[in-house]
């Protein structure tokens, strides 16, 4: 069983930034994806990144504002949220699946069996 731990949510003013962290408790190569679900909205995929190489994939809706990076030890992934807007208010989730990522991995939430508990991000206007 893989445990996915997240941290970094909180309250921020519009235009501000937050960095979310995600660690999957496995030494195996892992595709880590980020999702969010706002109040009254469907779950939305944001992007994904393989722990051991490649490049991150992003949803078009967040390109240029959100950035996914990984720590040098490949154990922790980050989602940098910049220029936040009130409509970015949501529960943010990290999910993991063994193996590498694929170009539209952020559209395939059903393929990620391991999920974190979620973090609330609230952006005030």
Coordinates of N, CA and C in Angstrom, one line a residue:
X1 N 0.8 -1.2 0.0 CA 0.0 0.0 0.0 C 0.9 1.2 0.0
X2 N 0.6 2.2 -0.8 CA 1.3 3.4 -0.9 C 0.6 4.5 -0.2
X3 N 1.3 5.2 0.6 CA 0.7 6.4 1.3 C 1.1 7.6 0.6
X4 N 0.1 8.5 0.4 CA 0.4 9.8 -0.3 C 0.1 10.9 0.7
X5 N 1.1 11.7 1.0 CA 1.0 12.7 2.0 C 1.2 14.1 1.3
X6 N 0.3 15.0 1.6 CA 0.3 16.3 1.0 C 0.4 17.4 2.1
X7 N 0.9 18.5 1.7 CA 1.0 19.7 2.6 C 1.1 21.0 1.8
X8 N 0.7 22.1 2.5 CA 1.0 23.4 1.9 C -0.3 24.2 1.5
X9 N -1.5 23.6 1.7 CA -2.7 24.4 1.5 C -2.8 25.6 2.4
X10 N -3.8 26.4 2.2 CA -4.0 27.5 3.1 C -4.8 28.6 2.4
X11 N -4.8 29.8 3.1 CA -5.6 31.0 2.6 C -4.6 32.0 2.1
X12 N -4.9 32.5 0.9 CA -4.0 33.5 0.3 C -4.9 34.5 -0.5
X13 N -4.4 35.7 -0.6 CA -5.1 36.8 -1.3 C -4.9 36.6 -2.8
X14 N -5.8 37.1 -3.6 CA -5.7 37.0 -5.0 C -4.4 37.7 -5.5
X15 N -3.8 37.0 -6.4 CA -2.5 37.5 -6.9 C -1.3 36.8 -6.2
X16 N -1.6 36.2 -5.1 CA -0.6 35.5 -4.3 C -0.2 34.2 -4.8
X17 N 0.7 33.5 -4.0 CA 1.2 32.2 -4.5 C 1.2 31.2 -3.3
X18 N 1.2 30.0 -3.6 CA 1.3 28.9 -2.7 C 2.1 27.8 -3.3
X19 N 2.8 27.0 -2.5 CA 3.4 25.8 -3.0 C 2.9 24.6 -2.2
X20 N 2.4 23.6 -3.0 CA 1.9 22.4 -2.4 C 2.9 21.3 -2.6
X21 N 3.0 20.4 -1.6 CA 3.9 19.3 -1.6 C 3.2 18.0 -1.6
X22 N 3.8 17.0 -2.2 CA 3.3 15.7 -2.2 C 4.4 14.6 -2.2
X23 N 4.2 13.7 -1.3 CA 5.2 12.6 -1.2 C 4.5 11.3 -1.2
X24 N 4.9 10.4 -2.1 CA 4.4 9.1 -2.1 C 5.4 8.1 -1.5
X25 N 4.9 7.3 -0.5 CA 5.8 6.4 0.3 C 6.2 5.2 -0.5
X26 N 6.9 5.3 -1.6 CA 7.4 4.2 -2.4 C 8.7 4.5 -3.1
X27 N 9.6 3.6 -3.1 CA 10.8 3.8 -3.9 C 10.6 3.6 -5.4
X28 N 9.5 3.0 -5.8 CA 9.3 2.7 -7.2 C 9.1 4.0 -8.0
X29 N 9.4 3.9 -9.3 CA 9.1 5.1 -10.1 C 7.6 5.3 -10.1
X30 N 7.2 6.5 -10.1 CA 5.8 6.9 -9.9 C 5.4 8.1 -10.7
X31 N 4.2 8.0 -11.3 CA 3.6 9.2 -11.9 C 2.8 9.8 -10.9
X32 N 3.0 11.1 -10.6 CA 2.3 11.9 -9.6 C 1.5 12.9 -10.3
X33 N 0.2 12.9 -10.0 CA -0.7 13.9 -10.7 C -1.4 14.7 -9.6
X34 N -1.7 15.9 -10.1 CA -2.4 16.9 -9.2 C -3.8 17.1 -9.8
X35 N -4.8 17.2 -8.9 CA -6.2 17.4 -9.2 C -6.7 18.5 -8.3
X36 N -7.9 19.0 -8.6 CA -8.6 19.9 -7.7 C -10.1 19.8 -7.9
X37 N -10.8 20.1 -6.9 CA -12.3 20.2 -7.0 C -12.8 21.3 -6.2
X38 N -13.3 22.3 -7.0 CA -13.9 23.5 -6.4 C -15.3 23.3 -5.9
X39 N -15.9 24.2 -5.1 CA -17.2 24.0 -4.6 C -18.2 24.0 -5.8
X40 N -19.0 23.0 -5.9 CA -20.0 22.8 -6.9 C -19.4 22.5 -8.3
X41 N -18.2 22.2 -8.3 CA -17.5 21.9 -9.6 C -17.1 20.5 -9.7
X42 N -16.8 20.0 -10.9 CA -16.3 18.7 -11.1 C -14.8 18.7 -10.9
X43 N -14.3 17.5 -10.6 CA -12.8 17.4 -10.4 C -12.1 17.7 -11.7
X44 N -11.0 18.4 -11.5 CA -10.2 18.9 -12.7 C -8.8 18.5 -12.5
X45 N -8.3 17.9 -13.6 CA -6.9 17.5 -13.6 C -6.0 18.7 -13.9
X46 N -4.9 18.9 -13.2 CA -4.0 20.0 -13.3 C -2.7 19.7 -14.1
X47 N -2.2 18.5 -13.8 CA -0.9 18.1 -14.4 C -0.3 16.9 -13.7
X48 N 0.8 16.5 -14.3 CA 1.4 15.3 -13.7 C 2.9 15.3 -14.1
X49 N 3.7 14.5 -13.3 CA 5.1 14.5 -13.5 C 5.6 13.2 -13.0
X50 N 6.5 12.6 -13.8 CA 7.1 11.3 -13.4 C 8.3 11.6 -12.4
X51 N 8.4 10.8 -11.4 CA 9.4 11.0 -10.3 C 10.8 10.8 -10.8
X52 N 11.0 10.1 -11.9 CA 12.3 9.7 -12.3 C 12.7 10.2 -13.7
X53 N 12.1 11.2 -14.2 CA 12.5 11.8 -15.5 C 11.4 12.4 -16.3
X54 N 11.7 12.7 -17.5 CA 10.7 13.3 -18.4 C 10.4 14.7 -18.0
X55 N 9.3 15.2 -18.5 CA 8.8 16.6 -18.2 C 7.4 16.5 -17.7
X56 N 7.0 17.6 -17.0 CA 5.6 17.6 -16.6 C 4.6 17.9 -17.7
X57 N 3.4 17.4 -17.5 CA 2.3 17.6 -18.4 C 1.3 18.5 -17.7
X58 N 0.7 19.5 -18.4 CA -0.2 20.4 -17.8 C -1.5 20.5 -18.5
X59 N -2.5 20.7 -17.7 CA -3.8 21.1 -18.3 C -3.7 22.5 -18.9
X60 N -4.3 22.7 -20.0 CA -4.2 24.0 -20.7 C -4.7 25.1 -19.8
X61 N -5.6 24.8 -18.9 CA -6.2 25.9 -18.0 C -5.2 26.5 -17.0
X62 N -4.1 25.7 -16.8 CA -3.2 26.2 -15.7 C -1.8 26.5 -16.3
X63 N -1.6 26.2 -17.5 CA -0.3 26.5 -18.1 C 0.1 27.9 -17.9
X64 N 1.3 28.2 -17.5 CA 1.8 29.5 -17.3 C 1.6 30.0 -15.9
X65 N 0.7 29.5 -15.1 CA 0.4 29.9 -13.8 C 0.9 28.9 -12.7
X66 N 0.7 27.6 -13.1 CA 1.0 26.5 -12.2 C 2.2 25.8 -12.7
X67 N 3.1 25.4 -11.8 CA 4.3 24.7 -12.2 C 4.5 23.4 -11.3
X68 N 4.8 22.3 -11.9 CA 5.1 21.1 -11.2 C 6.6 20.8 -11.3
X69 N 7.2 20.6 -10.1 CA 8.6 20.3 -10.0 C 8.8 19.1 -9.1
X70 N 10.0 18.6 -9.1 CA 10.2 17.5 -8.1 C 11.5 17.7 -7.4
X71 N 11.6 17.2 -6.2 CA 12.9 17.3 -5.4 C 13.9 16.5 -6.1
X72 N 15.2 16.8 -5.8 CA 16.3 16.1 -6.4 C 16.3 14.6 -6.0
X73 N 15.8 14.3 -4.9 CA 15.8 12.9 -4.4 C 14.6 12.1 -5.0
X74 N 13.8 12.8 -5.8 CA 12.7 12.1 -6.5 C 11.5 11.7 -5.6
X75 N 11.6 12.1 -4.3 CA 10.6 11.6 -3.4 C 9.4 12.5 -3.2
X76 N 9.7 13.8 -3.4 CA 8.7 14.8 -3.2 C 8.4 15.6 -4.5
X77 N 7.1 15.8 -4.8 CA 6.7 16.6 -5.9 C 6.1 17.9 -5.4
X78 N 6.2 18.9 -6.2 CA 5.6 20.2 -5.8 C 4.7 20.8 -6.9
X79 N 3.7 21.5 -6.4 CA 2.8 22.2 -7.3 C 2.9 23.6 -6.9
X80 N 3.5 24.5 -7.7 CA 3.6 25.9 -7.4 C 2.4 26.6 -8.1
X81 N 1.7 27.3 -7.2 CA 0.5 28.0 -7.7 C 0.8 29.5 -7.7
X82 N 0.8 30.1 -8.8 CA 1.2 31.5 -8.9 C 0.0 32.4 -9.4
X83 N 0.0 33.6 -9.1 CA -1.1 34.5 -9.5 C -2.4 33.9 -9.3
X84 N -2.7 33.6 -8.1 CA -3.9 32.9 -7.7 C -5.1 33.8 -7.8
X85 N -6.2 33.1 -8.2 CA -7.5 33.8 -8.4 C -8.5 33.2 -7.5
X86 N -9.6 34.0 -7.2 CA -10.6 33.4 -6.4 C -11.2 32.1 -6.9
X87 N -11.2 32.0 -8.2 CA -11.8 30.7 -8.8 C -10.8 29.5 -8.7
X88 N -9.6 29.8 -8.2 CA -8.7 28.7 -7.9 C -9.0 28.0 -6.5
X89 N -10.0 28.6 -5.8 CA -10.4 28.0 -4.5 C -10.9 26.6 -4.7
X90 N -10.3 25.7 -4.0 CA -10.7 24.3 -4.2 C -10.0 23.4 -3.2
X91 N -10.4 22.1 -3.2 CA -9.6 21.1 -2.5 C -8.6 20.6 -3.6
X92 N -7.4 20.6 -3.2 CA -6.3 20.1 -4.1 C -5.8 18.7 -3.7
X93 N -5.7 17.8 -4.6 CA -5.3 16.5 -4.3 C -4.1 16.1 -5.1
X94 N -3.3 15.2 -4.5 CA -2.2 14.6 -5.2 C -2.5 13.1 -5.3
X95 N -2.2 12.5 -6.4 CA -2.4 11.1 -6.6 C -1.2 10.4 -7.3
X96 N -1.1 9.1 -7.1 CA 0.1 8.4 -7.6 C -0.2 7.1 -8.2
X97 N 0.6 6.8 -9.2 CA 0.4 5.5 -9.9 C 1.8 5.0 -10.3
X98 N 2.1 3.8 -10.1 CA 3.4 3.2 -10.5 C 3.7 3.4 -11.9
X99 N 5.0 3.7 -12.2 CA 5.4 3.8 -13.6 C 5.5 5.2 -14.1
X100 N 5.7 5.4 -15.4 CA 5.8 6.7 -15.9 C 4.5 7.4 -16.2
X101 N 4.6 8.7 -16.5 CA 3.4 9.4 -16.9 C 3.2 9.3 -18.4
X102 N 2.1 9.8 -18.8 CA 1.7 9.9 -20.2 C 1.1 11.2 -20.5
X103 N 1.1 11.7 -21.8 CA 0.7 13.1 -22.1 C -0.6 13.6 -21.5
X104 N -1.6 12.8 -21.4 CA -2.9 13.3 -20.9 C -3.2 12.6 -19.6
X105 N -2.2 12.4 -18.8 CA -2.4 11.7 -17.5 C -3.3 12.4 -16.6
X106 N -3.2 13.8 -16.7 CA -4.1 14.6 -15.8 C -5.6 14.4 -16.1
X107 N -5.9 13.8 -17.2 CA -7.3 13.6 -17.6 C -7.7 12.2 -17.2
X108 N -6.9 11.4 -16.5 CA -7.2 10.0 -16.2 C -7.1 9.8 -14.7
X109 N -7.9 10.5 -14.0 CA -7.9 10.3 -12.5 C -8.2 8.8 -12.1
X110 N -9.0 8.1 -12.9 CA -9.4 6.8 -12.6 C -8.2 5.8 -12.6
X111 N -7.1 6.2 -13.3 CA -5.9 5.4 -13.4 C -5.0 5.6 -12.2
X112 N -5.3 6.4 -11.3 CA -4.4 6.7 -10.1 C -5.1 6.0 -8.9
X113 N -4.5 5.0 -8.4 CA -5.1 4.2 -7.2 C -4.8 4.8 -5.9
X114 N -3.7 5.6 -5.8 CA -3.3 6.1 -4.5 C -3.5 7.6 -4.4
X115 N -4.2 8.1 -3.4 CA -4.6 9.5 -3.3 C -4.3 10.0 -1.9
X116 N -3.9 11.3 -1.9 CA -3.8 12.0 -0.6 C -5.1 12.4 0.0
X117 N -5.1 13.0 1.1 CA -6.3 13.4 1.8 C -6.9 14.7 1.3
X118 N -6.1 15.4 0.5 CA -6.6 16.7 0.0 C -6.2 17.9 0.9
X119 N -6.0 19.0 0.2 CA -5.6 20.2 0.9 C -6.6 21.4 0.4
X120 N -7.0 22.1 1.4 CA -7.9 23.3 1.0 C -7.0 24.5 0.6
X121 N -7.3 25.0 -0.5 CA -6.7 26.3 -1.0 C -7.8 27.3 -1.1
X122 N -7.7 28.4 -0.4 CA -8.8 29.4 -0.5 C -8.1 30.7 -0.9
X123 N -8.6 31.3 -2.0 CA -8.1 32.5 -2.5 C -9.1 33.6 -2.3
X124 N -8.8 34.6 -1.5 CA -9.7 35.7 -1.2 C -9.5 36.8 -2.2
X125 N -10.6 37.5 -2.5 CA -10.5 38.6 -3.5 C -10.2 40.0 -2.8

